[in-house]
Short mmCIF file of C-alpha atoms and ligand atoms in Angstrom, two decimals:
data_model
loop_
_atom_site.label_atom_id
_atom_site.label_comp_id
_atom_site.label_asym_id
_atom_site.label_seq_id
_atom_site.Cartn_x
_atom_site.Cartn_y
_atom_site.Cartn_z
CA MET A 1 -1.30 -17.70 -23.78
CA LYS A 2 0.11 -13.71 -24.46
CA PRO A 3 1.11 -11.77 -21.54
CA ILE A 4 -1.39 -10.21 -19.31
CA ARG A 5 0.30 -5.98 -19.84
CA VAL A 6 -0.09 -3.80 -16.57
CA GLY A 7 0.53 -1.03 -16.51
CA LEU A 8 2.60 1.04 -12.94
CA LEU A 9 1.66 4.57 -12.06
CA GLY A 10 3.84 5.73 -9.85
CA ILE A 11 7.84 3.85 -9.61
CA GLY A 12 8.66 5.12 -6.10
CA THR A 13 10.08 2.04 -3.66
CA VAL A 14 7.46 -0.26 -4.18
CA GLY A 15 6.73 0.69 -7.78
CA ALA A 16 10.60 0.24 -8.37
CA GLY A 17 10.52 -3.06 -6.05
CA THR A 18 7.60 -4.48 -8.13
CA PHE A 19 9.62 -3.57 -11.22
CA ASN A 20 12.55 -5.25 -10.02
CA VAL A 21 10.84 -9.12 -8.47
CA LEU A 22 8.25 -9.16 -11.39
CA LYS A 23 11.67 -8.92 -14.09
CA ARG A 24 14.10 -11.20 -11.89
CA ASN A 25 11.19 -14.02 -11.08
CA GLN A 26 9.34 -13.90 -14.43
CA GLU A 27 10.18 -17.79 -15.96
CA GLU A 28 8.81 -18.37 -11.88
CA ILE A 29 5.63 -15.81 -12.05
CA ARG A 30 4.70 -17.13 -15.48
CA ARG A 31 4.86 -20.54 -14.56
CA ARG A 32 2.49 -20.02 -11.69
CA ALA A 33 0.55 -17.53 -13.23
CA GLY A 34 -0.02 -19.67 -16.76
CA ARG A 35 0.62 -16.47 -18.74
CA GLY A 36 3.50 -14.17 -18.50
CA ILE A 37 2.95 -10.14 -16.20
CA GLU A 38 4.63 -7.87 -18.41
CA ILE A 39 4.60 -4.01 -17.17
CA VAL A 40 4.95 -2.59 -20.63
CA MET A 41 3.66 0.81 -20.07
CA VAL A 42 4.83 3.32 -16.83
CA ALA A 43 4.23 6.21 -15.19
CA ASP A 44 6.06 8.82 -13.33
CA LEU A 45 6.42 12.48 -12.67
CA ASP A 46 10.28 12.15 -12.66
CA THR A 47 10.72 10.08 -16.06
CA ALA A 48 14.36 10.26 -16.06
CA ARG A 49 14.48 8.43 -13.32
CA ALA A 50 11.78 5.98 -14.45
CA THR A 51 13.71 5.32 -17.57
CA GLU A 52 16.30 4.95 -15.76
CA LEU A 53 15.02 2.17 -13.04
CA THR A 54 13.57 -0.18 -15.96
CA GLY A 55 15.90 0.28 -18.93
CA GLY A 56 14.25 1.50 -21.54
CA GLN A 57 12.28 -1.56 -21.06
CA CYS A 58 9.52 0.06 -21.35
CA GLU A 59 7.38 2.76 -22.24
CA VAL A 60 8.31 5.84 -19.37
CA VAL A 61 4.99 8.83 -19.29
CA ASN A 62 4.82 10.94 -16.66
CA ASP A 63 1.25 11.96 -18.13
CA ALA A 64 -0.36 8.39 -16.08
CA ASN A 65 -4.12 9.11 -17.90
CA LEU A 66 -1.89 8.11 -20.80
CA VAL A 67 -1.85 4.70 -18.93
CA VAL A 68 -5.35 4.07 -17.43
CA ASP A 69 -6.00 5.46 -21.22
CA ASN A 70 -4.29 2.69 -22.39
CA PRO A 71 -6.90 -0.19 -24.41
CA ASP A 72 -3.83 -2.09 -24.45
CA ILE A 73 -3.06 -2.05 -20.60
CA ASP A 74 -4.75 -4.75 -18.34
CA ILE A 75 -3.99 -4.63 -15.28
CA VAL A 76 -3.61 -0.98 -13.71
CA VAL A 77 -0.67 -1.41 -10.88
CA GLU A 78 -1.73 2.33 -8.12
CA LEU A 79 1.77 2.76 -5.79
CA ILE A 80 1.38 6.68 -6.27
CA GLY A 81 -0.27 6.31 -3.14
CA GLY A 82 -2.88 9.73 -1.27
CA TYR A 83 -6.52 10.14 -2.02
CA GLY A 84 -6.18 12.66 -4.09
CA ILE A 85 -4.84 11.94 -8.19
CA ALA A 86 -5.17 8.61 -7.16
CA LYS A 87 -8.48 8.29 -7.33
CA THR A 88 -8.66 10.16 -9.79
CA LEU A 89 -6.45 8.07 -12.32
CA VAL A 90 -8.25 4.27 -10.05
CA LEU A 91 -11.73 4.62 -10.19
CA LYS A 92 -11.38 5.55 -14.19
CA ALA A 93 -8.63 2.68 -15.14
CA ILE A 94 -11.52 0.97 -13.10
CA ALA A 95 -14.43 2.76 -15.76
CA ASN A 96 -12.14 1.73 -18.12
CA GLY A 97 -12.77 -1.95 -17.51
CA LYS A 98 -9.22 -2.27 -15.73
CA HIS A 99 -7.73 -4.46 -12.97
CA VAL A 100 -6.63 -2.78 -10.13
CA VAL A 101 -3.73 -3.04 -8.33
CA THR A 102 -2.98 -0.94 -5.34
CA ALA A 103 -0.77 -0.91 -2.29
CA ASN A 104 -2.81 2.32 -0.65
CA LYS A 105 -4.16 1.57 2.74
CA ALA A 106 -5.28 5.35 3.03
CA LEU A 107 -7.48 5.55 -0.03
CA LEU A 108 -9.36 2.23 0.16
CA ALA A 109 -9.39 3.24 3.76
CA LEU A 110 -11.37 6.86 3.11
CA HIS A 111 -13.49 5.36 0.02
CA GLY A 112 -13.09 2.01 -0.36
CA THR A 113 -16.73 1.89 -0.18
CA GLU A 114 -17.13 3.55 -4.04
CA ILE A 115 -14.40 1.61 -5.50
CA PHE A 116 -14.93 -1.11 -4.53
CA ARG A 117 -18.93 -0.97 -5.37
CA ALA A 118 -17.79 1.09 -9.01
CA ALA A 119 -15.35 -2.04 -9.33
CA GLN A 120 -18.86 -4.59 -8.86
CA GLU A 121 -20.86 -3.17 -10.98
CA LYS A 122 -17.91 -2.62 -13.71
CA GLY A 123 -16.87 -6.45 -13.01
CA VAL A 124 -13.70 -5.93 -12.30
CA MET A 125 -10.72 -6.69 -9.70
CA VAL A 126 -8.83 -4.91 -7.31
CA ALA A 127 -6.36 -6.30 -5.49
CA PHE A 128 -4.99 -5.10 -1.66
CA GLU A 129 -2.62 -7.34 -0.69
CA ALA A 130 0.38 -5.03 0.16
CA ALA A 131 -1.84 -2.59 1.57
CA VAL A 132 -2.05 -3.92 5.08
CA ALA A 133 1.15 -5.39 6.16
CA GLY A 134 3.72 -5.15 3.44
CA GLY A 135 4.69 -8.53 2.59
CA ILE A 136 2.38 -10.57 5.22
CA PRO A 137 -0.58 -12.46 2.65
CA ILE A 138 -2.77 -11.41 5.92
CA ILE A 139 -5.69 -10.29 3.19
CA LYS A 140 -6.04 -13.93 1.62
CA ALA A 141 -5.09 -15.38 4.88
CA LEU A 142 -8.46 -13.29 6.29
CA ARG A 143 -10.04 -13.41 3.27
CA GLU A 144 -10.22 -17.21 2.51
CA GLY A 145 -7.71 -19.17 4.33
CA LEU A 146 -10.65 -18.64 7.01
CA SER A 147 -13.32 -18.65 5.04
CA ALA A 148 -14.04 -21.55 7.43
CA ASN A 149 -14.02 -19.15 10.80
CA ARG A 150 -16.46 -16.64 13.20
CA ILE A 151 -13.46 -14.08 13.21
CA GLU A 152 -13.70 -12.84 17.02
CA TRP A 153 -10.66 -10.56 17.23
CA VAL A 154 -7.73 -9.93 14.81
CA ALA A 155 -4.57 -7.32 16.86
CA GLY A 156 -1.64 -6.95 14.86
CA ILE A 157 1.93 -4.68 14.79
CA ILE A 158 0.74 -3.19 11.50
CA ASN A 159 3.25 -0.06 10.59
CA GLY A 160 6.96 -0.85 10.33
CA THR A 161 7.70 2.76 11.32
CA THR A 162 6.44 2.80 14.81
CA ASN A 163 7.54 -0.31 15.34
CA PHE A 164 10.73 0.52 14.19
CA ILE A 165 10.13 3.90 16.61
CA LEU A 166 10.12 1.77 19.39
CA SER A 167 12.04 -0.80 19.07
CA GLU A 168 15.31 1.05 18.49
CA MET A 169 13.98 3.48 21.39
CA ARG A 170 14.68 1.13 23.27
CA ASP A 171 17.44 -0.92 23.21
CA GLN A 172 20.16 1.68 21.75
CA GLY A 173 18.63 4.23 23.54
CA LEU A 174 18.40 6.81 20.23
CA ASP A 175 15.68 9.70 20.15
CA PHE A 176 12.06 9.58 18.33
CA ASP A 177 13.63 12.03 15.79
CA THR A 178 16.83 10.44 14.27
CA VAL A 179 14.70 6.59 13.86
CA LEU A 180 12.25 8.81 12.51
CA LYS A 181 14.80 9.89 9.53
CA GLU A 182 16.22 6.63 9.37
CA ALA A 183 12.81 4.79 9.32
CA GLN A 184 12.07 7.38 6.60
CA ARG A 185 15.79 6.64 4.96
CA LEU A 186 15.18 3.66 4.46
CA GLY A 187 12.09 3.58 3.27
CA TYR A 188 9.35 2.57 5.53
CA ALA A 189 7.40 5.54 6.08
CA GLU A 190 4.92 7.55 4.56
CA ALA A 191 5.25 11.16 2.49
CA ASP A 192 3.74 11.83 5.56
CA PRO A 193 4.92 10.54 8.34
CA THR A 194 3.21 12.17 10.79
CA PHE A 195 0.30 9.29 8.99
CA ASP A 196 2.66 6.68 10.28
CA ILE A 197 3.73 8.23 14.00
CA GLU A 198 0.34 9.55 14.71
CA GLY A 199 -1.23 6.82 13.74
CA VAL A 200 -4.05 7.58 11.04
CA ASP A 201 -1.94 4.50 8.99
CA ALA A 202 -2.70 1.95 11.18
CA ALA A 203 -5.96 2.76 11.95
CA HIS A 204 -5.56 2.88 7.52
CA LYS A 205 -4.90 -0.74 7.59
CA ALA A 206 -7.27 -1.55 10.81
CA THR A 207 -9.90 -0.49 8.94
CA LEU A 208 -9.61 -2.46 6.24
CA MET A 209 -9.09 -5.82 8.15
CA SER A 210 -12.25 -4.81 10.06
CA ALA A 211 -14.55 -4.98 6.92
CA ILE A 212 -12.66 -8.26 5.71
CA ALA A 213 -12.88 -10.26 8.97
CA PHE A 214 -16.66 -9.04 9.95
CA GLY A 215 -18.10 -7.87 6.28
CA ILE A 216 -18.30 -4.32 7.50
CA PRO A 217 -18.05 -1.21 5.17
CA VAL A 218 -14.68 -0.11 5.29
CA GLN A 219 -15.76 3.00 8.02
CA PHE A 220 -11.83 4.50 8.24
CA ASP A 221 -14.45 7.05 10.52
CA ARG A 222 -16.14 5.30 13.03
CA ALA A 223 -11.70 4.19 14.06
CA HIS A 224 -10.28 5.25 17.42
CA VAL A 225 -6.96 6.17 16.16
CA GLU A 226 -3.54 7.01 19.06
CA GLY A 227 -0.42 7.07 17.73
CA ILE A 228 2.60 7.22 19.57
CA THR A 229 3.98 10.82 19.94
CA LYS A 230 2.46 11.05 23.73
CA LEU A 231 4.43 8.67 24.52
CA SER A 232 7.44 8.69 27.17
CA ALA A 233 10.34 6.03 28.31
CA THR A 234 9.11 6.51 31.86
CA ASP A 235 5.99 4.78 30.67
CA ILE A 236 8.15 2.09 28.28
CA ARG A 237 10.51 1.76 31.34
CA TYR A 238 6.81 1.37 33.95
CA ALA A 239 5.40 -1.73 31.15
CA GLU A 240 9.43 -3.71 31.38
CA GLN A 241 9.46 -3.37 34.99
CA LEU A 242 5.39 -5.27 35.22
CA GLY A 243 6.76 -7.44 32.72
CA TYR A 244 4.29 -5.67 29.32
CA ARG A 245 5.91 -4.54 25.75
CA ILE A 246 4.19 -0.84 24.93
CA LYS A 247 3.28 -1.83 20.90
CA LEU A 248 1.25 0.59 18.42
CA LEU A 249 -1.27 -2.17 18.00
CA GLY A 250 -4.10 -2.34 15.30
CA ILE A 251 -7.59 -4.06 17.01
CA ALA A 252 -10.55 -4.89 15.69
CA ARG A 253 -13.03 -6.67 18.11
CA ARG A 254 -16.17 -8.47 17.32
CA THR A 255 -18.20 -8.07 20.79
CA ALA A 256 -21.99 -8.51 21.10
CA ALA A 257 -22.71 -4.83 21.62
CA GLY A 258 -20.51 -4.07 17.78
CA ILE A 259 -17.39 -3.94 16.58
CA GLU A 260 -14.49 -3.03 18.79
CA LEU A 261 -12.39 -0.75 15.59
CA ARG A 262 -8.86 0.66 17.67
CA VAL A 263 -5.23 2.17 17.60
CA HIS A 264 -3.27 2.93 19.87
CA PRO A 265 -0.60 2.40 22.09
CA THR A 266 -0.80 -1.14 24.22
CA LEU A 267 1.55 -3.45 26.58
CA ILE A 268 1.27 -6.54 25.79
CA PRO A 269 2.50 -9.32 27.21
CA ALA A 270 5.95 -9.56 27.14
CA ARG A 271 6.66 -12.86 27.39
CA ARG A 272 4.26 -13.54 23.92
CA LEU A 273 5.17 -14.12 20.53
CA ILE A 274 3.99 -10.37 19.45
CA ALA A 275 5.52 -8.54 22.49
CA ASN A 276 8.69 -9.92 20.59
CA VAL A 277 8.60 -8.51 17.58
CA GLU A 278 11.03 -6.16 16.91
CA GLY A 279 12.04 -3.22 14.27
CA ALA A 280 10.10 -2.87 10.75
CA MET A 281 8.52 -6.38 11.26
CA ASN A 282 4.63 -6.50 11.20
CA ALA A 283 2.70 -9.66 12.57
CA VAL A 284 -0.79 -9.74 12.81
CA LEU A 285 -2.54 -12.71 15.63
CA VAL A 286 -6.21 -13.80 14.85
CA GLN A 287 -8.67 -15.03 16.30
CA GLY A 288 -10.93 -17.64 14.68
CA ASP A 289 -13.65 -20.22 16.26
CA ALA A 290 -12.89 -23.01 15.20
CA VAL A 291 -8.83 -22.66 14.97
CA GLY A 292 -8.42 -20.24 17.18
CA ALA A 293 -4.98 -17.97 17.23
CA THR A 294 -3.13 -17.82 14.00
CA LEU A 295 -0.38 -15.17 13.52
CA TYR A 296 1.70 -13.62 10.38
CA TYR A 297 4.82 -12.77 10.64
CA GLY A 298 6.88 -10.96 8.29
CA LYS A 299 8.30 -7.65 6.73
CA GLY A 300 5.55 -5.23 6.87
CA ALA A 301 7.40 -2.05 4.86
CA GLY A 302 10.18 -1.83 2.64
CA ALA A 303 10.47 -2.34 -1.70
CA GLU A 304 11.20 -5.73 -2.41
CA PRO A 305 8.47 -6.89 0.91
CA THR A 306 5.60 -5.25 -0.25
CA ALA A 307 6.38 -5.99 -4.03
CA SER A 308 5.74 -9.77 -3.11
CA ALA A 309 2.05 -8.52 -2.14
CA VAL A 310 2.20 -6.47 -5.74
CA ILE A 311 2.78 -9.20 -8.50
CA ALA A 312 0.64 -11.84 -5.72
CA ASP A 313 -2.09 -9.67 -6.74
CA LEU A 314 -0.95 -9.53 -10.70
CA VAL A 315 -0.66 -13.96 -10.09
CA ASP A 316 -4.08 -14.05 -8.81
CA ILE A 317 -5.66 -12.09 -10.68
CA THR A 318 -3.65 -13.46 -14.12
CA ARG A 319 -5.28 -16.80 -13.51
CA LEU A 320 -8.90 -15.14 -12.78
CA ALA A 321 -9.40 -12.43 -14.66
CA THR A 322 -11.31 -14.99 -17.26
CA ALA A 323 -13.30 -16.46 -14.96
CA ASP A 324 -17.44 -15.30 -14.48
CA PRO A 325 -17.53 -12.02 -12.11
CA GLU A 326 -19.96 -14.26 -10.01
CA HIS A 327 -17.01 -17.09 -9.05
CA ARG A 328 -13.91 -14.58 -7.98
CA VAL A 329 -13.16 -14.23 -4.17
CA PRO A 330 -15.60 -10.87 -3.66
CA HIS A 331 -13.17 -7.25 -2.79
CA LEU A 332 -14.50 -7.37 0.85
CA ALA A 333 -14.63 -11.20 1.58
CA PHE A 334 -18.46 -11.15 1.63
CA GLN A 335 -20.67 -11.75 -1.10
CA PRO A 336 -22.18 -7.61 -1.57
CA ASP A 337 -25.36 -7.71 -0.61
CA ALA A 338 -24.81 -10.19 2.82
CA MET A 339 -22.88 -7.64 4.33
CA SER A 340 -23.40 -6.92 8.01
CA ASP A 341 -24.61 -3.71 9.24
CA ILE A 342 -23.25 -4.46 12.62
CA PRO A 343 -21.90 -0.85 14.27
CA VAL A 344 -19.06 0.15 15.41
CA LEU A 345 -18.36 0.97 18.84
CA PRO A 346 -17.32 4.97 20.69
CA MET A 347 -14.31 4.31 21.71
CA SER A 348 -16.29 4.85 25.67
CA GLU A 349 -18.46 1.74 25.27
CA VAL A 350 -14.39 0.02 24.17
CA THR A 351 -13.17 -3.31 27.25
CA THR A 352 -10.00 -3.54 28.24
CA SER A 353 -7.42 -3.10 30.65
CA TYR A 354 -5.23 -0.64 31.87
CA TYR A 355 -2.25 0.72 32.79
CA LEU A 356 -2.67 4.02 34.89
CA ARG A 357 0.82 6.16 35.77
CA VAL A 358 -0.87 8.72 38.31
CA CYS A 359 1.97 11.24 40.09
CA VAL A 360 1.05 11.90 44.43
CA ALA A 361 2.21 13.89 46.76
CA ASP A 362 5.00 11.45 49.13
CA GLN A 363 1.20 12.12 51.31
CA LEU A 364 -0.65 9.58 54.12
CA GLY A 365 -3.76 7.87 52.95
CA VAL A 366 -3.27 8.95 48.72
CA LEU A 367 -2.58 5.35 47.47
CA ALA A 368 -6.17 5.22 49.55
CA ASP A 369 -8.67 7.87 48.13
CA ILE A 370 -7.24 7.07 44.19
CA THR A 371 -8.03 3.16 45.56
CA ARG A 372 -11.47 4.60 46.18
CA VAL A 373 -11.73 6.25 43.00
CA LEU A 374 -11.13 3.58 41.18
CA ALA A 375 -13.24 1.18 43.76
CA ASP A 376 -16.51 3.70 43.35
CA ALA A 377 -16.21 2.91 39.71
CA THR A 378 -16.23 -0.70 39.37
CA ILE A 379 -12.78 -0.48 38.84
CA SER A 380 -10.80 -3.69 39.44
CA ILE A 381 -6.75 -2.86 40.76
CA ASP A 382 -5.15 -6.64 39.18
CA ALA A 383 -1.58 -5.49 39.76
CA MET A 384 0.70 -2.02 41.45
CA LEU A 385 3.83 -0.12 41.73
CA GLN A 386 4.74 1.99 43.96
CA LYS A 387 8.47 3.90 42.94
CA GLU A 388 9.81 6.00 46.68
CA PRO A 389 10.50 9.03 45.74
CA ASP A 390 13.22 10.55 43.99
CA GLU A 391 16.33 12.12 46.69
CA GLY A 392 14.96 15.38 47.58
CA LYS A 393 11.27 14.92 45.66
CA ASP A 394 8.34 14.94 47.97
CA HIS A 395 6.41 13.35 44.86
CA THR A 396 6.78 9.78 42.78
CA ASP A 397 4.82 7.86 40.78
CA ILE A 398 1.79 4.92 41.55
CA ILE A 399 1.52 2.30 39.03
CA LEU A 400 -1.45 0.57 39.12
CA LEU A 401 -2.75 -2.01 36.23
CA THR A 402 -6.22 -2.87 36.30
CA HIS A 403 -8.93 -5.44 35.46
CA GLN A 404 -10.93 -5.82 31.63
CA THR A 405 -13.42 -2.11 32.36
CA GLN A 406 -15.13 0.14 29.71
CA GLU A 407 -13.12 2.45 28.40
CA LYS A 408 -15.92 5.22 30.40
CA ASN A 409 -15.79 4.29 33.71
CA VAL A 410 -12.07 4.74 33.02
CA ASP A 411 -12.30 8.79 32.12
CA ALA A 412 -14.74 9.56 34.70
CA ALA A 413 -12.30 7.87 37.13
CA ILE A 414 -9.52 9.46 35.89
CA ALA A 415 -11.27 13.25 35.97
CA ARG A 416 -11.72 12.41 39.69
CA ILE A 417 -7.89 11.15 40.57
CA GLU A 418 -6.78 14.60 38.29
CA ALA A 419 -9.01 16.81 41.18
CA LEU A 420 -7.73 14.85 44.16
CA PRO A 421 -5.65 17.49 45.92
CA THR A 422 -2.89 15.38 46.13
CA VAL A 423 -2.38 14.48 42.77
CA GLN A 424 0.04 16.07 40.83
CA GLY A 425 -0.64 17.12 36.64
CA LYS A 426 -2.78 14.01 34.40
CA VAL A 427 -2.86 10.70 34.48
CA THR A 428 -0.81 8.81 31.99
CA ARG A 429 -3.29 6.02 31.05
CA ILE A 430 -2.35 3.43 28.45
CA ARG A 431 -4.60 0.67 27.51
CA LEU A 432 -3.61 -2.97 27.69
CA GLU A 433 -4.05 -6.57 25.98
CA GLN A 434 -3.58 -9.35 27.32
CA LEU A 435 -4.21 -11.72 24.21
CA ALA A 436 -4.32 -15.13 25.39
P1 NDP B 1 7.33 7.15 -3.10
O1 NDP B 1 6.61 8.29 -2.87
O2 NDP B 1 8.48 6.19 -3.10
O3 NDP B 1 6.47 6.71 -4.55
C1 NDP B 1 5.99 7.24 -5.18
C2 NDP B 1 6.16 7.51 -6.39
O4 NDP B 1 5.00 7.67 -7.21
C3 NDP B 1 6.75 8.62 -6.70
O5 NDP B 1 7.49 8.22 -7.65
C4 NDP B 1 6.26 9.68 -6.67
O6 NDP B 1 6.65 10.38 -8.17
C5 NDP B 1 4.65 9.11 -7.72
N1 NDP B 1 4.09 10.15 -8.13
C6 NDP B 1 3.21 10.95 -7.88
N2 NDP B 1 2.55 11.74 -8.53
C7 NDP B 1 1.95 11.00 -9.59
C8 NDP B 1 1.86 11.69 -10.89
N3 NDP B 1 0.90 12.50 -10.79
N4 NDP B 1 2.04 10.10 -11.84
C9 NDP B 1 2.53 9.60 -12.21
N5 NDP B 1 3.53 9.87 -10.33
C10 NDP B 1 3.12 9.92 -9.95
O7 NDP B 1 5.72 5.38 -2.16
P2 NDP B 1 5.81 3.88 -2.36
O8 NDP B 1 6.63 3.60 -2.86
O9 NDP B 1 6.38 4.25 -0.34
O10 NDP B 1 4.51 3.92 -1.83
C11 NDP B 1 3.45 3.67 -2.78
C12 NDP B 1 2.45 3.75 -2.16
O11 NDP B 1 2.32 2.27 -1.58
C13 NDP B 1 1.56 4.23 -0.91
O12 NDP B 1 0.13 3.57 -0.94
C14 NDP B 1 2.16 3.79 0.35
O13 NDP B 1 1.04 3.85 1.48
C15 NDP B 1 2.02 1.76 0.10
N6 NDP B 1 3.39 1.58 0.51
C16 NDP B 1 4.35 1.53 1.21
C17 NDP B 1 4.72 0.63 1.19
C18 NDP B 1 6.48 1.35 1.89
O14 NDP B 1 7.42 0.00 2.40
N7 NDP B 1 6.96 2.44 1.23
C19 NDP B 1 4.74 -0.82 2.55
C20 NDP B 1 3.41 -1.01 1.84
C21 NDP B 1 2.36 0.13 1.46
P3 NDP B 1 8.09 11.89 -7.41
O15 NDP B 1 8.45 11.02 -6.38
O16 NDP B 1 8.17 12.38 -9.12
O17 NDP B 1 6.97 12.85 -7.24
N1 HSE B 2 4.32 3.47 6.53
C1 HSE B 2 3.95 2.00 6.46
C2 HSE B 2 4.76 1.36 8.15
C3 HSE B 2 4.46 1.08 5.09
O1 HSE B 2 5.39 1.83 8.14
O2 HSE B 2 4.69 0.45 7.77
C4 HSE B 2 3.51 0.45 5.14
O3 HSE B 2 2.63 0.17 5.23
#
């Protein structure tokens, strides 16, 4: 059978990785796919670099429209990123009847509904394994491997850049900006690294996982997004003393009232496997009613790990290209006419545990005042740490871990605690998950 013909849009970090792995392992991949998979055309703004990277083995153009309009191309691989030109090109490729592979979580988290609908109507596939957790086949696991289960929750370290920053800051004592620059140099960070450090990239990925896990539309606009920029070394230290690690987690959880969809720094018991995922590694923990907990671990970013996922999608499409569209795996795991309208909950309705750090004057009755406020708000205390004031200081930190409660109870309690005359400044609140 003649090889399937691929057009590559963007030959940057992931594009170059994809070109190299496909070339290096072409024989193995052909034996798996049943036919060869060849990149025959590459579009990139820097054509000189693209020509050098591809060694003159395929046509290089600087106008990506030439690729998506080329009738000889079967599959378009979009590795440009962002939701500007990438969206136009993906929709045009679909309209031209081409299957699409993309690593672009931002595009799908914001415009997935439109893109998947267009693909459905045209009978083509849009595959996006690389969009979540880089080289870890988590999309395939959720969509196919766990399809017997009612998924209860998914929680993951799904941004390599922030995990790398947190690990290096803790282990090497390096400062935030130095580690971020290193993550950029290693090709982990997004074109705009604020997407990484402010939790947006993780929220894109959590949004995609929530859709596949629960059969709901992609709803990035309903996600709660909080990054690591406000996290202080003090809280990382206190968390360690209490037996916890702080990780940026993406969480999607099914509750009776709706879906929790949130990204924020989270205390996790240090003894959990996932708490020990370091550097740019990713890990996703999935709780299914039949299988129980399963954990997926691996490289979440970088050229070849991400290429591994891109090429797995190419193999899948090559195998299924001739299958009747009605009998392919649905883009979002559930059949398009069987999606659920269960709502995504506002953050005030989310239930979790909390780490609270309160800076107080070293005076009689301060702790009693705080615990009374918490009791009034029906918040039960799980653990507490009170430090002696530093030499010459008249204030100190009280750290409280709470049992599970609704976020709105904690909002109300924090407002009352901050109004106490003995409390200095803002209360630091970090959410805590046992992930048991
Ligand atoms: P890069 O910035 O390294 O690569 C993007 C490439 O696209 C560059 O070579 C760029 O050229 C080219 N490009 C930009 N605009 C156009 C255009 N209009 N036409 C043709 N080419 C264009 O990004 P990455 O490879 O890191 O990321 C690609 C995608 O993969 C993104 O969606 C990202 O979120 C996703 N991803 C990345 C991972 C990673 O580890 N890096 C992991 C998982 C997903 P030029 O440089 O000349 O502007
Ligand atoms: N910027 C992303 C990360 C790339 O750091 O995880 C992988 O999606």
